[in-house]
Amino acid sequence: MPPIIRDKFTIHSKAIVCQDIEIRGDVTIGAGTIIHPKVTIFAIAGPIFIGNGCIIEEGAIIINRRKDVMRIGDDNLLEIGCRVECPEIGNFNTIATRSRVHHNVRISSFCVIGAGCLLAPTEDETLDDYTVVYGPSAELRTWSGRGKVQEADLRRKHAEYLKEMLPKFNRLRRGDGT
Amino acid sequence: MPPSILYHCSCLSSSPHPPPPNLPSSSYSFHPLHTLFFCEECDAVRCNRCVSIEVSSYYCPNCLFEVPSASVRAEKNRCARNCFMCPNCRNTLSVVPSDPPDTGDSRLSMPISSLNEPPFFLYCNHCRWDSAEVGITFEKPTGLAAQLQKYEDSAPDSLEFERLKEHFEPFLRASSLSSTIGGNTTAHASSAAHSHHAHSNSITAAASAALARDIPGVSKYQPLTRTTSGRGGSGKDRSRNKDEMPEYRSRVEISKTSAYGGGEADVELMDHIETIGSIATLEQRWVNSWISPLQTKELKPLRIPLHSKRSKRCPSCTHILIKPEQKAQSVRYKIKLVAANYLPAITVALPHAQKAKAELAKKQLGKSTAAAVEDASISASNMHAGKTYAFHLALSNPLYDPIQVRLSAPRMNVSTAPVKDGSPEKARRPPFAISLPSSGFSVAAFAEAWEYEDDEDMFGVDDGDEFGMKGGRETDGRGKVRTVGVLERRANVTLVGGEVVIGKEARGDVKFNMLVSYTYRSDDPTPSESNDGDGPSSTSKSSSAANKQPEVKTFAFYTVVDLGHIIPRDEPRAETDF
């Protein structure tokens, strides 16, 4: 009954993708992106493009139910257990542990979705740059942007560390095909 | 609501019997076992309501620094070091340096911590608030409290407070001398600089207090007229009645300035607000100690309030029941006399409800809605009027000696039925009958897990689904299926079954008091004592035990067992679900 999902993975050679992940559909992963084990990426209806330098941690679920391309930008951090369905994510975002983002939200750059937050507005919404969502009731506020250079630096160091350590303890998946 | 059991603490009341559990007001005297303490001297259960509590130490929850009690007051109950609280989300703030000037991405190799870029500011990791939004920045990353001190001291409210203190200080001093000998601690504290006037000798202090007391018709004798000088108007004050004092003129006229809350400026502000988020919430304003700004963007970071570690004492014999360790980091206790170490822990279960829940869970496996499962299991565990249900009590023994337990349900004359018009007799009949094992049974001693032998005596079937059994108690005639009595013994837990017969007209909850009395061999050389709360059954037991062994002690306590809600027979089921 469901349409046949044709797997087509385009993984950059500099990306670190662990083997123990569930990945289906048309997925493109950019350079320097690190995907931890136990990640689920389902490009069910449409393709998913993941940018450069992203860090996707264990238990993250990325699902694209729409026919359009789902674009995830550069240098994002998707923490453990998060669930992302939004059609567009910009750069340098942080989607914290166990948060859930619905498919009618578009996230710009430098946003932070706090831990455990559920971002499911009733209608289509675009989060501006520097938006912070926090608290159990998902309050919104705007970040001043102070400290973003340090945070960018930290993320790069995070990615570099993982690039060294992950291959030592996990099998990597390389190349195209299933 | 799953079946539960709560323990009764008499809270030093004279009657050992607990109040009837159906009254809503009786819930105050029943507590879960983990909140109760046990005093060894009085051999009694103590609860949080009857113990006397005193502060053992103060500490900051963030830096875990122990603040000596003397400086707690001086620091206004807040942490004096670098611990601040975000006014937005009340998370802890961390001190971060500012971003280095933007030179592109070439500074990868330099670690951030060595970048001591002033100005430093406070930053909340959770909501990304930072103190630069309100204009507070620091030159050094340490000693923030000192750097903020000058801001705080020049705040108008603290200046006002200082002025008030100066104004009232002479009157406080005068009244402290004419009052009791010890003097008011408030007067002493506020006049710390002037405390040298206080008499060093208590005898002279008593004498001066006696001299200074009011005698009608004679003007007050003021012994300090010579020593205090330099106060211009004070001579005039003394000749008047001490209740009068010159009018205090505040530094700032509150009604004129609109910066301190209220007034026209606030109304203007409210007229022009654009988003509701720009006004501070009540919670945010009240946590802020003095001035509560109306706007969110004016909220300042606060010092973290200190927490305290408390020690608890028995109210009658004042022995310490709980004494925490002095170190703030350790969560252990030097003295820990909790009831769970002395009283057997009892858990109640309804086997028919457990079976229904297991079946439901199997059907809904994989569904992510746990709420639906819970609702369904709640409705399955409710009891229908007119039926008989079995329930299981599991008692686990915390002592290192085996105990003999005897359960009994004292009779109570209450009903759960709402009083209907014209049927007062119905209100008296108890709506359900409980049958418990009448004989005593033993529970094995507590020992480490590897010391238990692997023999499990199963006396009955675990799932006593006894729907069709009317007529109450099941005797040992049928060896296979037995609901009332000892069902199972495993390690230091004994599973006992009981039965409840619900009357046809019953409504409400099935709650009944249960007296648990147990005897155990104690290390004390004193002969067995019978304590408060003993039922008639245990006194006979203890007296007989006293003849046998002089070291056996008996203790009894009341509990309330709540088995759940009764679904009345005539009403439809959906109405009574909650």
Short mmCIF file of N, CA and C in Angstrom, two decimals, chain B residues 385-530:
data_model
loop_
_atom_site.label_atom_id
_atom_site.label_comp_id
_atom_site.label_asym_id
_atom_site.label_seq_id
_atom_site.Cartn_x
_atom_site.Cartn_y
_atom_site.Cartn_z
N ALA B 385 -20.76 -2.82 42.79
CA ALA B 385 -21.53 -3.07 44.01
C ALA B 385 -22.12 -4.46 43.95
N GLY B 386 -22.14 -5.07 45.09
CA GLY B 386 -22.78 -6.38 45.15
C GLY B 386 -21.85 -7.54 44.86
N LYS B 387 -20.58 -7.26 44.64
CA LYS B 387 -19.68 -8.37 44.31
C LYS B 387 -18.65 -8.54 45.41
N THR B 388 -17.93 -9.59 45.28
CA THR B 388 -16.87 -9.88 46.25
C THR B 388 -15.53 -9.83 45.53
N TYR B 389 -14.60 -9.15 46.13
CA TYR B 389 -13.29 -9.04 45.50
C TYR B 389 -12.22 -9.48 46.48
N ALA B 390 -11.19 -10.03 45.95
CA ALA B 390 -10.05 -10.37 46.80
C ALA B 390 -8.99 -9.29 46.63
N PHE B 391 -8.25 -9.06 47.67
CA PHE B 391 -7.13 -8.13 47.55
C PHE B 391 -5.92 -8.73 48.23
N HIS B 392 -4.77 -8.30 47.81
CA HIS B 392 -3.52 -8.84 48.33
C HIS B 392 -2.79 -7.77 49.11
N LEU B 393 -2.26 -8.16 50.24
CA LEU B 393 -1.40 -7.28 51.01
C LEU B 393 -0.03 -7.93 51.07
N ALA B 394 0.96 -7.19 50.67
CA ALA B 394 2.32 -7.72 50.75
C ALA B 394 3.04 -6.98 51.86
N LEU B 395 3.49 -7.72 52.86
CA LEU B 395 4.21 -7.09 53.97
C LEU B 395 5.67 -7.47 53.87
N SER B 396 6.52 -6.47 53.94
CA SER B 396 7.94 -6.77 53.90
C SER B 396 8.58 -6.28 55.20
N ASN B 397 9.41 -7.09 55.73
CA ASN B 397 9.97 -6.89 57.06
C ASN B 397 11.32 -6.22 56.95
N PRO B 398 11.51 -5.06 57.56
CA PRO B 398 12.81 -4.40 57.45
C PRO B 398 13.80 -4.82 58.52
N LEU B 399 13.32 -5.51 59.55
CA LEU B 399 14.21 -5.82 60.68
C LEU B 399 15.03 -7.06 60.37
N TYR B 400 16.05 -7.23 61.15
CA TYR B 400 16.91 -8.41 60.97
C TYR B 400 16.41 -9.61 61.73
N ASP B 401 15.25 -9.46 62.36
CA ASP B 401 14.65 -10.60 63.04
C ASP B 401 13.30 -10.88 62.43
N PRO B 402 12.86 -12.11 62.45
CA PRO B 402 11.52 -12.37 61.95
C PRO B 402 10.48 -11.78 62.89
N ILE B 403 9.35 -11.42 62.31
CA ILE B 403 8.29 -10.82 63.12
C ILE B 403 7.02 -11.63 62.96
N GLN B 404 6.18 -11.51 63.96
CA GLN B 404 4.85 -12.12 63.92
C GLN B 404 3.84 -11.00 63.77
N VAL B 405 3.04 -11.08 62.74
CA VAL B 405 2.13 -9.99 62.44
C VAL B 405 0.71 -10.46 62.63
N ARG B 406 -0.11 -9.56 63.12
CA ARG B 406 -1.53 -9.86 63.24
C ARG B 406 -2.29 -8.66 62.70
N LEU B 407 -3.22 -8.94 61.82
CA LEU B 407 -4.01 -7.86 61.23
C LEU B 407 -5.42 -7.92 61.79
N SER B 408 -6.01 -6.77 61.93
CA SER B 408 -7.42 -6.76 62.31
C SER B 408 -8.04 -5.48 61.80
N ALA B 409 -9.30 -5.56 61.49
CA ALA B 409 -10.00 -4.37 61.00
C ALA B 409 -11.01 -3.98 62.05
N PRO B 410 -10.73 -2.95 62.80
CA PRO B 410 -11.70 -2.57 63.83
C PRO B 410 -12.97 -2.06 63.19
N ARG B 411 -14.04 -2.24 63.90
CA ARG B 411 -15.34 -1.90 63.37
C ARG B 411 -15.53 -0.40 63.37
N MET B 412 -16.15 0.09 62.34
CA MET B 412 -16.39 1.51 62.33
C MET B 412 -17.81 1.76 61.87
N ASN B 413 -18.40 2.80 62.38
CA ASN B 413 -19.81 3.04 62.08
C ASN B 413 -19.96 4.20 61.13
N VAL B 414 -19.46 4.01 59.95
CA VAL B 414 -19.68 5.09 58.99
C VAL B 414 -20.20 4.47 57.73
N SER B 415 -20.66 5.30 56.88
CA SER B 415 -21.13 4.81 55.60
C SER B 415 -20.60 5.71 54.52
N THR B 416 -20.51 5.17 53.37
CA THR B 416 -20.06 5.99 52.26
C THR B 416 -21.22 6.52 51.45
N ALA B 417 -22.39 6.04 51.76
CA ALA B 417 -23.54 6.47 50.95
C ALA B 417 -23.88 7.91 51.28
N PRO B 418 -24.17 8.71 50.32
CA PRO B 418 -24.62 10.07 50.61
C PRO B 418 -25.97 10.01 51.28
N VAL B 419 -26.15 10.95 52.17
CA VAL B 419 -27.38 10.92 52.96
C VAL B 419 -28.55 11.31 52.08
N LYS B 420 -29.40 10.41 51.84
CA LYS B 420 -30.56 10.73 51.02
C LYS B 420 -31.67 11.19 51.94
N ASP B 421 -32.62 11.87 51.37
CA ASP B 421 -33.74 12.32 52.19
C ASP B 421 -34.58 11.13 52.59
N GLY B 422 -34.92 11.13 53.83
CA GLY B 422 -35.86 10.12 54.28
C GLY B 422 -35.25 8.75 54.49
N SER B 423 -33.94 8.65 54.53
CA SER B 423 -33.40 7.31 54.79
C SER B 423 -32.20 7.45 55.72
N PRO B 424 -32.43 7.85 56.94
CA PRO B 424 -31.31 7.99 57.86
C PRO B 424 -30.75 6.65 58.31
N GLU B 425 -31.55 5.60 58.25
CA GLU B 425 -31.02 4.32 58.73
C GLU B 425 -29.98 3.80 57.77
N LYS B 426 -30.18 4.11 56.52
CA LYS B 426 -29.23 3.60 55.54
C LYS B 426 -27.84 4.18 55.77
N ALA B 427 -27.81 5.38 56.34
CA ALA B 427 -26.50 6.02 56.51
C ALA B 427 -25.65 5.30 57.53
N ARG B 428 -26.24 4.42 58.33
CA ARG B 428 -25.45 3.82 59.38
C ARG B 428 -24.84 2.49 58.98
N ARG B 429 -25.42 1.84 58.05
CA ARG B 429 -24.93 0.51 57.75
C ARG B 429 -23.63 0.60 56.97
N PRO B 430 -22.59 -0.08 57.39
CA PRO B 430 -21.36 -0.05 56.58
C PRO B 430 -21.60 -0.75 55.26
N PRO B 431 -21.11 -0.18 54.22
CA PRO B 431 -21.46 -0.69 52.89
C PRO B 431 -20.62 -1.88 52.45
N PHE B 432 -19.56 -2.20 53.16
CA PHE B 432 -18.77 -3.34 52.72
C PHE B 432 -18.24 -4.07 53.95
N ALA B 433 -17.91 -5.29 53.77
CA ALA B 433 -17.38 -6.09 54.87
C ALA B 433 -16.03 -6.62 54.48
N ILE B 434 -15.12 -6.55 55.42
CA ILE B 434 -13.76 -6.98 55.14
C ILE B 434 -13.48 -8.26 55.89
N SER B 435 -12.85 -9.17 55.23
CA SER B 435 -12.38 -10.32 55.98
C SER B 435 -10.88 -10.43 55.79
N LEU B 436 -10.22 -10.46 56.90
CA LEU B 436 -8.77 -10.55 56.89
C LEU B 436 -8.37 -11.84 57.57
N PRO B 437 -7.16 -12.29 57.34
CA PRO B 437 -6.71 -13.47 58.09
C PRO B 437 -6.68 -13.16 59.58
N SER B 438 -7.33 -13.99 60.34
CA SER B 438 -7.48 -13.66 61.75
C SER B 438 -6.28 -14.11 62.57
N SER B 439 -5.61 -15.12 62.11
CA SER B 439 -4.48 -15.60 62.92
C SER B 439 -3.24 -14.82 62.55
N GLY B 440 -2.28 -14.87 63.44
CA GLY B 440 -1.04 -14.19 63.14
C GLY B 440 -0.21 -14.99 62.17
N PHE B 441 0.67 -14.30 61.50
CA PHE B 441 1.56 -14.99 60.57
C PHE B 441 2.93 -14.34 60.69
N SER B 442 3.90 -15.05 60.27
CA SER B 442 5.25 -14.54 60.44
C SER B 442 5.78 -14.04 59.12
N VAL B 443 6.67 -13.07 59.23
CA VAL B 443 7.38 -12.59 58.06
C VAL B 443 8.86 -12.78 58.35
N ALA B 444 9.55 -13.30 57.40
CA ALA B 444 10.95 -13.64 57.64
C ALA B 444 11.79 -12.38 57.78
N ALA B 445 12.98 -12.57 58.29
CA ALA B 445 13.85 -11.43 58.55
C ALA B 445 14.46 -10.93 57.26
N PHE B 446 14.89 -9.71 57.32
CA PHE B 446 15.56 -9.10 56.17
C PHE B 446 17.01 -9.56 56.13
N ALA B 447 17.42 -9.96 54.98
CA ALA B 447 18.82 -10.35 54.85
C ALA B 447 19.27 -9.98 53.45
N GLU B 448 20.53 -10.05 53.21
CA GLU B 448 21.00 -9.71 51.87
C GLU B 448 20.49 -10.71 50.86
N ALA B 449 20.49 -10.30 49.62
CA ALA B 449 19.80 -11.09 48.60
C ALA B 449 20.39 -12.48 48.44
N TRP B 450 21.71 -12.59 48.62
CA TRP B 450 22.29 -13.90 48.36
C TRP B 450 22.11 -14.85 49.52
N GLU B 451 21.63 -14.34 50.63
CA GLU B 451 21.48 -15.24 51.78
C GLU B 451 20.17 -15.96 51.79
N TYR B 452 19.27 -15.60 50.91
CA TYR B 452 17.97 -16.25 50.94
C TYR B 452 18.06 -17.61 50.29
N GLU B 453 17.40 -18.57 50.92
CA GLU B 453 17.32 -19.88 50.28
C GLU B 453 16.20 -19.85 49.28
N ASP B 454 16.29 -20.78 48.38
CA ASP B 454 15.38 -20.66 47.24
C ASP B 454 14.10 -21.43 47.43
N ASP B 455 13.60 -21.56 48.66
CA ASP B 455 12.34 -22.27 48.76
C ASP B 455 11.21 -21.28 48.87
N GLU B 456 10.31 -21.35 47.95
CA GLU B 456 9.16 -20.46 47.98
C GLU B 456 7.95 -21.30 48.29
N ASP B 457 7.36 -21.02 49.43
CA ASP B 457 6.17 -21.80 49.77
C ASP B 457 4.97 -21.11 49.18
N MET B 458 4.43 -21.71 48.21
CA MET B 458 3.24 -21.12 47.61
C MET B 458 2.02 -21.78 48.22
N PHE B 459 1.25 -21.02 48.94
CA PHE B 459 0.08 -21.61 49.56
C PHE B 459 -1.16 -21.42 48.73
N GLY B 460 -1.09 -20.60 47.76
CA GLY B 460 -2.31 -20.39 47.01
C GLY B 460 -1.99 -19.87 45.63
N VAL B 461 -3.01 -19.71 44.86
CA VAL B 461 -2.81 -19.19 43.51
C VAL B 461 -2.69 -17.68 43.60
N ASP B 462 -1.85 -17.12 42.78
CA ASP B 462 -1.62 -15.69 42.88
C ASP B 462 -2.82 -14.88 42.44
N ASP B 463 -3.40 -15.24 41.34
CA ASP B 463 -4.50 -14.42 40.85
C ASP B 463 -5.80 -14.98 41.40
N GLY B 464 -6.20 -14.43 42.49
CA GLY B 464 -7.44 -14.91 43.09
C GLY B 464 -8.62 -14.20 42.47
N ASP B 465 -9.06 -14.68 41.40
CA ASP B 465 -10.17 -14.02 40.73
C ASP B 465 -11.45 -14.65 41.22
N GLU B 466 -11.94 -14.13 42.26
CA GLU B 466 -13.07 -14.81 42.91
C GLU B 466 -14.33 -14.02 42.72
N PHE B 467 -14.88 -14.12 41.58
CA PHE B 467 -16.08 -13.33 41.35
C PHE B 467 -17.32 -13.98 41.91
N GLY B 468 -17.41 -15.24 41.73
CA GLY B 468 -18.70 -15.85 42.03
C GLY B 468 -18.87 -16.22 43.49
N MET B 469 -17.91 -15.85 44.31
CA MET B 469 -17.96 -16.40 45.65
C MET B 469 -18.68 -15.48 46.59
N LYS B 470 -19.84 -15.81 46.91
CA LYS B 470 -20.52 -15.05 47.94
C LYS B 470 -20.40 -15.80 49.24
N GLY B 471 -20.62 -15.15 50.31
CA GLY B 471 -20.51 -15.85 51.57
C GLY B 471 -19.19 -15.61 52.26
N GLY B 472 -18.37 -14.71 51.72
CA GLY B 472 -17.24 -14.22 52.50
C GLY B 472 -16.05 -15.15 52.57
N ARG B 473 -15.70 -15.47 53.75
CA ARG B 473 -14.38 -16.05 54.01
C ARG B 473 -14.24 -17.45 53.45
N GLU B 474 -13.09 -17.69 52.96
CA GLU B 474 -12.76 -18.99 52.39
C GLU B 474 -11.89 -19.73 53.40
N THR B 475 -12.30 -20.89 53.78
CA THR B 475 -11.51 -21.62 54.78
C THR B 475 -10.50 -22.51 54.08
N ASP B 476 -9.77 -23.25 54.88
CA ASP B 476 -8.72 -24.07 54.29
C ASP B 476 -9.25 -25.35 53.69
N GLY B 477 -10.55 -25.46 53.61
CA GLY B 477 -11.09 -26.70 53.07
C GLY B 477 -10.60 -26.96 51.67
N ARG B 478 -10.73 -25.93 50.84
CA ARG B 478 -10.25 -26.12 49.48
C ARG B 478 -8.79 -25.72 49.41
N GLY B 479 -7.93 -26.66 49.31
CA GLY B 479 -6.50 -26.31 49.35
C GLY B 479 -6.04 -25.57 48.13
N LYS B 480 -6.74 -25.68 47.04
CA LYS B 480 -6.21 -25.09 45.82
C LYS B 480 -6.43 -23.59 45.78
N VAL B 481 -7.63 -23.20 46.03
CA VAL B 481 -7.93 -21.78 45.87
C VAL B 481 -8.27 -21.20 47.23
N ARG B 482 -7.45 -20.33 47.71
CA ARG B 482 -7.68 -19.75 49.04
C ARG B 482 -7.42 -18.27 48.93
N THR B 483 -8.36 -17.49 49.32
CA THR B 483 -8.13 -16.05 49.17
C THR B 483 -7.77 -15.38 50.47
N VAL B 484 -8.26 -15.89 51.58
CA VAL B 484 -7.98 -15.22 52.84
C VAL B 484 -6.91 -16.00 53.56
N GLY B 485 -5.82 -15.35 53.87
CA GLY B 485 -4.76 -16.04 54.57
C GLY B 485 -3.42 -15.80 53.89
N VAL B 486 -2.46 -16.50 54.38
CA VAL B 486 -1.12 -16.32 53.83
C VAL B 486 -1.06 -16.98 52.47
N LEU B 487 -0.68 -16.20 51.48
CA LEU B 487 -0.65 -16.74 50.13
C LEU B 487 0.74 -17.17 49.72
N GLU B 488 1.70 -16.40 50.14
CA GLU B 488 3.03 -16.68 49.61
C GLU B 488 4.07 -16.11 50.55
N ARG B 489 5.16 -16.79 50.64
CA ARG B 489 6.27 -16.26 51.44
C ARG B 489 7.53 -16.28 50.60
N ARG B 490 8.07 -15.13 50.43
CA ARG B 490 9.28 -15.10 49.61
C ARG B 490 10.25 -14.13 50.22
N ALA B 491 11.48 -14.50 50.46
CA ALA B 491 12.50 -13.64 51.09
C ALA B 491 11.92 -13.01 52.34
N ASN B 492 11.87 -11.72 52.42
CA ASN B 492 11.31 -11.14 53.63
C ASN B 492 9.93 -10.55 53.38
N VAL B 493 9.25 -11.04 52.37
CA VAL B 493 7.93 -10.53 52.02
C VAL B 493 6.92 -11.65 52.19
N THR B 494 5.82 -11.32 52.81
CA THR B 494 4.74 -12.28 52.93
C THR B 494 3.52 -11.70 52.25
N LEU B 495 2.92 -12.48 51.39
CA LEU B 495 1.74 -12.02 50.68
C LEU B 495 0.52 -12.61 51.37
N VAL B 496 -0.37 -11.74 51.76
CA VAL B 496 -1.55 -12.17 52.49
C VAL B 496 -2.77 -11.76 51.69
N GLY B 497 -3.75 -12.60 51.68
CA GLY B 497 -4.95 -12.26 50.94
C GLY B 497 -6.08 -11.92 51.88
N GLY B 498 -6.90 -11.03 51.42
CA GLY B 498 -8.12 -10.70 52.17
C GLY B 498 -9.24 -10.57 51.18
N GLU B 499 -10.41 -10.37 51.71
CA GLU B 499 -11.56 -10.30 50.82
C GLU B 499 -12.45 -9.16 51.24
N VAL B 500 -13.06 -8.54 50.27
CA VAL B 500 -14.01 -7.49 50.59
C VAL B 500 -15.32 -7.82 49.89
N VAL B 501 -16.39 -7.78 50.64
CA VAL B 501 -17.73 -8.01 50.09
C VAL B 501 -18.42 -6.66 50.05
N ILE B 502 -18.82 -6.26 48.89
CA ILE B 502 -19.42 -4.94 48.76
C ILE B 502 -20.93 -5.10 48.72
N GLY B 503 -21.57 -4.31 49.56
CA GLY B 503 -23.02 -4.39 49.63
C GLY B 503 -23.67 -3.88 48.35
N LYS B 504 -24.93 -4.21 48.21
CA LYS B 504 -25.60 -3.88 46.96
C LYS B 504 -25.85 -2.40 46.83
N GLU B 505 -26.02 -1.74 47.96
CA GLU B 505 -26.36 -0.33 47.89
C GLU B 505 -25.15 0.54 48.18
N ALA B 506 -23.99 0.01 48.03
CA ALA B 506 -22.81 0.76 48.47
C ALA B 506 -22.41 1.78 47.41
N ARG B 507 -21.84 2.86 47.87
CA ARG B 507 -21.32 3.88 46.99
C ARG B 507 -20.01 4.39 47.56
N GLY B 508 -19.29 5.13 46.76
CA GLY B 508 -18.11 5.83 47.28
C GLY B 508 -16.86 4.98 47.20
N ASP B 509 -15.96 5.20 48.12
CA ASP B 509 -14.69 4.50 48.09
C ASP B 509 -14.68 3.42 49.15
N VAL B 510 -13.91 2.41 48.87
CA VAL B 510 -13.71 1.36 49.86
C VAL B 510 -12.47 1.72 50.65
N LYS B 511 -12.70 2.23 51.85
CA LYS B 511 -11.55 2.62 52.68
C LYS B 511 -11.81 2.07 54.06
N PHE B 512 -10.86 1.39 54.62
CA PHE B 512 -11.08 0.90 55.97
C PHE B 512 -9.79 0.98 56.75
N ASN B 513 -9.97 1.14 58.05
CA ASN B 513 -8.81 1.16 58.94
C ASN B 513 -8.36 -0.26 59.21
N MET B 514 -7.08 -0.41 59.33
CA MET B 514 -6.58 -1.74 59.64
C MET B 514 -5.53 -1.60 60.72
N LEU B 515 -5.67 -2.40 61.76
CA LEU B 515 -4.68 -2.37 62.82
C LEU B 515 -3.66 -3.45 62.55
N VAL B 516 -2.42 -3.07 62.52
CA VAL B 516 -1.34 -4.03 62.29
C VAL B 516 -0.52 -4.08 63.57
N SER B 517 -0.43 -5.23 64.17
CA SER B 517 0.42 -5.32 65.36
C SER B 517 1.41 -6.45 65.14
N TYR B 518 2.61 -6.20 65.54
CA TYR B 518 3.63 -7.22 65.30
C TYR B 518 4.56 -7.30 66.50
N THR B 519 5.09 -8.46 66.72
CA THR B 519 6.03 -8.66 67.81
C THR B 519 7.37 -9.04 67.20
N TYR B 520 8.37 -8.54 67.87
CA TYR B 520 9.70 -8.84 67.37
C TYR B 520 10.64 -8.93 68.55
N ARG B 521 11.71 -9.58 68.34
CA ARG B 521 12.68 -9.71 69.41
C ARG B 521 13.58 -8.48 69.37
N SER B 522 13.65 -7.79 70.47
CA SER B 522 14.44 -6.57 70.47
C SER B 522 15.73 -6.79 71.25
N ASP B 523 16.65 -5.88 71.05
CA ASP B 523 17.93 -5.99 71.76
C ASP B 523 17.87 -5.42 73.15
N ASP B 524 16.79 -4.69 73.43
CA ASP B 524 16.73 -4.06 74.75
C ASP B 524 16.53 -5.11 75.81
N PRO B 525 17.16 -4.95 76.94
CA PRO B 525 16.92 -5.91 78.02
C PRO B 525 15.60 -5.68 78.72
N THR B 526 14.90 -4.58 78.37
CA THR B 526 13.64 -4.32 79.07
C THR B 526 12.60 -5.33 78.63
N PRO B 527 11.68 -5.65 79.50
CA PRO B 527 10.63 -6.58 79.12
C PRO B 527 9.69 -5.93 78.13
N SER B 528 8.83 -6.75 77.60
CA SER B 528 7.99 -6.27 76.50
C SER B 528 7.07 -5.18 77.00
N GLU B 529 6.89 -4.17 76.13
CA GLU B 529 6.01 -3.08 76.49
C GLU B 529 4.89 -3.04 75.50
N SER B 530 3.75 -2.66 75.97
CA SER B 530 2.68 -2.41 75.02
C SER B 530 2.53 -0.92 74.88
#
